[in-house]
Amino acid sequence: MFLRELYSHMEWADARVWMAVLASETASSDELLLDTLFHLHLAQHAFLEIWKGDRVTLRERSDFDSAIEIQRWARQYHEAASPFLDSCSPSRLEEEVRIPWARRFAETLGREPAPVTMAETVYQVAAHSVHHRGQVNRRLREVGADPPLVDYLAWLWMGRPAAEWPT
């Protein structure tokens, strides 16, 4: 399943970004960088809760005292998302998903949001994560750290390696 492959890449890329962040004292204490990573992982967690039919619990940035705590929370997402996606049938992926915050966008859209499927939201989470990892990599460069190569094509060329999380 292509979506599952996207998630393998997403975990690998998230782990590489976290390796770079935690390798730099400046980066691991940069509030803008940590806020962006928090937002990225908040979205991941929220969508997983929606897919599972759980109550969405939106954590606060203040719930985390350090970069390491946010990184551990990020890893927990991937540990839960992978088996969940593996268990989804093609028909489950085509089911409509209701996003609790969708109505907030009605004014911006100029209409009520159209229905979306689980597969579409799975892709959205991967795309949203790519967007914010790009912001994180730019910020890493700005604070003097080395941003990692996290391109999907690079992951393919490397033989689809598994994620290596910081220990």
PDB file of C-alpha atoms in Angstrom, residues 32-163:
ATOM      1  CA  LEU A  32      10.571  28.347  17.240  1.00  0.00           C
ATOM      2  CA  LEU A  33      11.991  25.028  16.120  1.00  0.00           C
ATOM      3  CA  LEU A  34      10.403  23.134  19.022  1.00  0.00           C
ATOM      4  CA  ASP A  35       7.049  24.857  18.493  1.00  0.00           C
ATOM      5  CA  THR A  36       7.079  23.747  14.855  1.00  0.00           C
ATOM      6  CA  LEU A  37       7.962  20.170  15.775  1.00  0.00           C
ATOM      7  CA  PHE A  38       5.287  20.163  18.463  1.00  0.00           C
ATOM      8  CA  HIS A  39       2.680  21.319  15.944  1.00  0.00           C
ATOM      9  CA  LEU A  40       3.775  18.686  13.409  1.00  0.00           C
ATOM     10  CA  HIS A  41       3.416  15.888  15.969  1.00  0.00           C
ATOM     11  CA  LEU A  42       0.223  17.303  17.452  1.00  0.00           C
ATOM     12  CA  ALA A  43      -1.422  16.972  14.038  1.00  0.00           C
ATOM     13  CA  GLN A  44      -0.119  13.418  13.660  1.00  0.00           C
ATOM     14  CA  HIS A  45      -1.503  12.391  17.045  1.00  0.00           C
ATOM     15  CA  ALA A  46      -4.853  14.144  16.503  1.00  0.00           C
ATOM     16  CA  PHE A  47      -5.501  12.407  13.197  1.00  0.00           C
ATOM     17  CA  LEU A  48      -4.593   9.006  14.622  1.00  0.00           C
ATOM     18  CA  GLU A  49      -7.143   9.554  17.389  1.00  0.00           C
ATOM     19  CA  ILE A  50      -9.752  10.534  14.785  1.00  0.00           C
ATOM     20  CA  TRP A  51      -9.040   7.431  12.685  1.00  0.00           C
ATOM     21  CA  LYS A  52      -9.281   5.172  15.708  1.00  0.00           C
ATOM     22  CA  GLY A  53     -12.527   6.798  16.837  1.00  0.00           C
ATOM     23  CA  ASP A  54     -10.917   8.024  20.049  1.00  0.00           C
ATOM     24  CA  ARG A  55     -11.603  11.343  21.707  1.00  0.00           C
ATOM     25  CA  VAL A  56      -9.159  13.901  20.311  1.00  0.00           C
ATOM     26  CA  THR A  57      -6.931  15.199  23.088  1.00  0.00           C
ATOM     27  CA  LEU A  58      -4.955  18.212  22.012  1.00  0.00           C
ATOM     28  CA  ARG A  59      -1.825  18.468  24.104  1.00  0.00           C
ATOM     29  CA  GLU A  60      -0.266  21.826  24.919  1.00  0.00           C
ATOM     30  CA  ARG A  61       3.316  22.777  24.159  1.00  0.00           C
ATOM     31  CA  SER A  62       3.688  23.523  27.879  1.00  0.00           C
ATOM     32  CA  ASP A  63       3.043  19.807  28.587  1.00  0.00           C
ATOM     33  CA  PHE A  64       6.625  19.158  27.478  1.00  0.00           C
ATOM     34  CA  ASP A  65       9.661  20.355  29.414  1.00  0.00           C
ATOM     35  CA  SER A  66      12.291  19.493  26.832  1.00  0.00           C
ATOM     36  CA  ALA A  67      13.016  18.585  23.246  1.00  0.00           C
ATOM     37  CA  ILE A  68      13.604  14.993  24.338  1.00  0.00           C
ATOM     38  CA  GLU A  69      10.068  14.764  25.727  1.00  0.00           C
ATOM     39  CA  ILE A  70       8.584  16.003  22.439  1.00  0.00           C
ATOM     40  CA  GLN A  71      10.772  13.540  20.527  1.00  0.00           C
ATOM     41  CA  ARG A  72       9.576  10.638  22.678  1.00  0.00           C
ATOM     42  CA  TRP A  73       5.979  11.689  22.060  1.00  0.00           C
ATOM     43  CA  ALA A  74       6.699  11.789  18.316  1.00  0.00           C
ATOM     44  CA  ARG A  75       8.093   8.271  18.452  1.00  0.00           C
ATOM     45  CA  GLN A  76       5.010   7.052  20.344  1.00  0.00           C
ATOM     46  CA  TYR A  77       2.897   8.249  17.438  1.00  0.00           C
ATOM     47  CA  HIS A  78       4.854   6.203  14.937  1.00  0.00           C
ATOM     48  CA  GLU A  79       4.791   3.134  17.195  1.00  0.00           C
ATOM     49  CA  ALA A  80       0.994   3.347  17.219  1.00  0.00           C
ATOM     50  CA  ALA A  81       0.339   4.552  13.649  1.00  0.00           C
ATOM     51  CA  SER A  82       2.238   1.782  11.881  1.00  0.00           C
ATOM     52  CA  PRO A  83       0.276  -1.158  13.279  1.00  0.00           C
ATOM     53  CA  PHE A  84      -2.960   0.763  12.959  1.00  0.00           C
ATOM     54  CA  LEU A  85      -2.399   1.451   9.260  1.00  0.00           C
ATOM     55  CA  ASP A  86      -1.344  -2.154   8.716  1.00  0.00           C
ATOM     56  CA  SER A  87      -4.707  -3.241  10.099  1.00  0.00           C
ATOM     57  CA  CYS A  88      -6.784  -1.007   7.797  1.00  0.00           C
ATOM     58  CA  SER A  89      -8.574  -2.642   4.911  1.00  0.00           C
ATOM     59  CA  PRO A  90      -8.981  -0.845   1.590  1.00  0.00           C
ATOM     60  CA  SER A  91     -12.663  -0.351   2.384  1.00  0.00           C
ATOM     61  CA  ARG A  92     -11.793   1.246   5.727  1.00  0.00           C
ATOM     62  CA  LEU A  93      -9.526   3.716   3.928  1.00  0.00           C
ATOM     63  CA  GLU A  94     -12.453   4.787   1.740  1.00  0.00           C
ATOM     64  CA  GLU A  95     -14.733   5.565   4.703  1.00  0.00           C
ATOM     65  CA  GLU A  96     -15.627   9.180   5.359  1.00  0.00           C
ATOM     66  CA  VAL A  97     -13.759  10.824   8.208  1.00  0.00           C
ATOM     67  CA  ARG A  98     -15.180  13.733  10.162  1.00  0.00           C
ATOM     68  CA  ILE A  99     -12.586  16.263  11.244  1.00  0.00           C
ATOM     69  CA  PRO A 100     -13.685  18.065  14.429  1.00  0.00           C
ATOM     70  CA  TRP A 101     -12.104  21.369  13.425  1.00  0.00           C
ATOM     71  CA  ALA A 102     -13.239  21.356   9.763  1.00  0.00           C
ATOM     72  CA  ARG A 103     -16.110  23.802  10.332  1.00  0.00           C
ATOM     73  CA  ARG A 104     -13.604  26.451  11.467  1.00  0.00           C
ATOM     74  CA  PHE A 105     -12.423  26.589   7.866  1.00  0.00           C
ATOM     75  CA  ALA A 106     -15.894  27.210   6.390  1.00  0.00           C
ATOM     76  CA  GLU A 107     -15.422  30.986   6.408  1.00  0.00           C
ATOM     77  CA  THR A 108     -11.985  30.744   4.793  1.00  0.00           C
ATOM     78  CA  LEU A 109     -13.281  28.308   2.178  1.00  0.00           C
ATOM     79  CA  GLY A 110     -16.463  30.265   1.576  1.00  0.00           C
ATOM     80  CA  ARG A 111     -18.449  27.041   1.937  1.00  0.00           C
ATOM     81  CA  GLU A 112     -18.844  24.015   4.154  1.00  0.00           C
ATOM     82  CA  PRO A 113     -15.943  21.567   3.834  1.00  0.00           C
ATOM     83  CA  ALA A 114     -16.636  18.663   1.465  1.00  0.00           C
ATOM     84  CA  PRO A 115     -16.454  15.116   2.843  1.00  0.00           C
ATOM     85  CA  VAL A 116     -13.027  13.477   3.025  1.00  0.00           C
ATOM     86  CA  THR A 117     -11.967   9.848   3.313  1.00  0.00           C
ATOM     87  CA  MET A 118      -9.569   8.251   5.707  1.00  0.00           C
ATOM     88  CA  ALA A 119      -7.093   7.669   2.856  1.00  0.00           C
ATOM     89  CA  GLU A 120      -7.203  11.364   1.981  1.00  0.00           C
ATOM     90  CA  THR A 121      -6.507  12.350   5.575  1.00  0.00           C
ATOM     91  CA  VAL A 122      -3.703   9.780   5.846  1.00  0.00           C
ATOM     92  CA  TYR A 123      -2.102  11.478   2.861  1.00  0.00           C
ATOM     93  CA  GLN A 124      -2.790  14.901   4.419  1.00  0.00           C
ATOM     94  CA  VAL A 125      -0.837  13.969   7.550  1.00  0.00           C
ATOM     95  CA  ALA A 126       2.140  12.858   5.459  1.00  0.00           C
ATOM     96  CA  ALA A 127       2.012  16.040   3.334  1.00  0.00           C
ATOM     97  CA  HIS A 128       1.559  18.264   6.393  1.00  0.00           C
ATOM     98  CA  SER A 129       4.564  16.607   8.006  1.00  0.00           C
ATOM     99  CA  VAL A 130       6.722  17.188   4.903  1.00  0.00           C
ATOM    100  CA  HIS A 131       5.773  20.867   4.956  1.00  0.00           C
ATOM    101  CA  HIS A 132       6.758  21.343   8.575  1.00  0.00           C
ATOM    102  CA  ARG A 133       9.924  19.235   8.329  1.00  0.00           C
ATOM    103  CA  GLY A 134      10.994  21.665   5.610  1.00  0.00           C
ATOM    104  CA  GLN A 135      10.461  24.539   8.027  1.00  0.00           C
ATOM    105  CA  VAL A 136      12.410  22.683  10.703  1.00  0.00           C
ATOM    106  CA  ASN A 137      15.306  22.007   8.325  1.00  0.00           C
ATOM    107  CA  ARG A 138      15.427  25.675   7.375  1.00  0.00           C
ATOM    108  CA  ARG A 139      15.465  26.642  11.041  1.00  0.00           C
ATOM    109  CA  LEU A 140      18.201  24.100  11.751  1.00  0.00           C
ATOM    110  CA  ARG A 141      20.358  25.850   9.168  1.00  0.00           C
ATOM    111  CA  GLU A 142      19.503  29.265  10.666  1.00  0.00           C
ATOM    112  CA  VAL A 143      20.678  28.198  14.136  1.00  0.00           C
ATOM    113  CA  GLY A 144      23.908  26.726  12.761  1.00  0.00           C
ATOM    114  CA  ALA A 145      22.977  23.041  12.757  1.00  0.00           C
ATOM    115  CA  ASP A 146      23.120  20.660   9.800  1.00  0.00           C
ATOM    116  CA  PRO A 147      19.686  19.791   8.416  1.00  0.00           C
ATOM    117  CA  PRO A 148      19.392  16.141   7.389  1.00  0.00           C
ATOM    118  CA  LEU A 149      18.500  14.894   3.938  1.00  0.00           C
ATOM    119  CA  VAL A 150      14.909  13.682   4.274  1.00  0.00           C
ATOM    120  CA  ASP A 151      13.644  13.593   0.681  1.00  0.00           C
ATOM    121  CA  TYR A 152      11.396  10.704  -0.268  1.00  0.00           C
ATOM    122  CA  LEU A 153      13.511   9.946  -3.332  1.00  0.00           C
ATOM    123  CA  ALA A 154      16.685   9.858  -1.217  1.00  0.00           C
ATOM    124  CA  TRP A 155      14.943   7.373   1.100  1.00  0.00           C
ATOM    125  CA  LEU A 156      14.094   5.209  -1.926  1.00  0.00           C
ATOM    126  CA  TRP A 157      17.665   5.416  -3.270  1.00  0.00           C
ATOM    127  CA  MET A 158      18.978   4.425   0.161  1.00  0.00           C
ATOM    128  CA  GLY A 159      16.913   1.239  -0.009  1.00  0.00           C
ATOM    129  CA  ARG A 160      13.983   2.364   2.198  1.00  0.00           C
ATOM    130  CA  PRO A 161      15.880   2.232   5.492  1.00  0.00           C
ATOM    131  CA  ALA A 162      14.011   1.877   8.768  1.00  0.00           C
ATOM    132  CA  ALA A 163      13.843   4.824  11.125  1.00  0.00           C
TER     133      ALA A 163
END
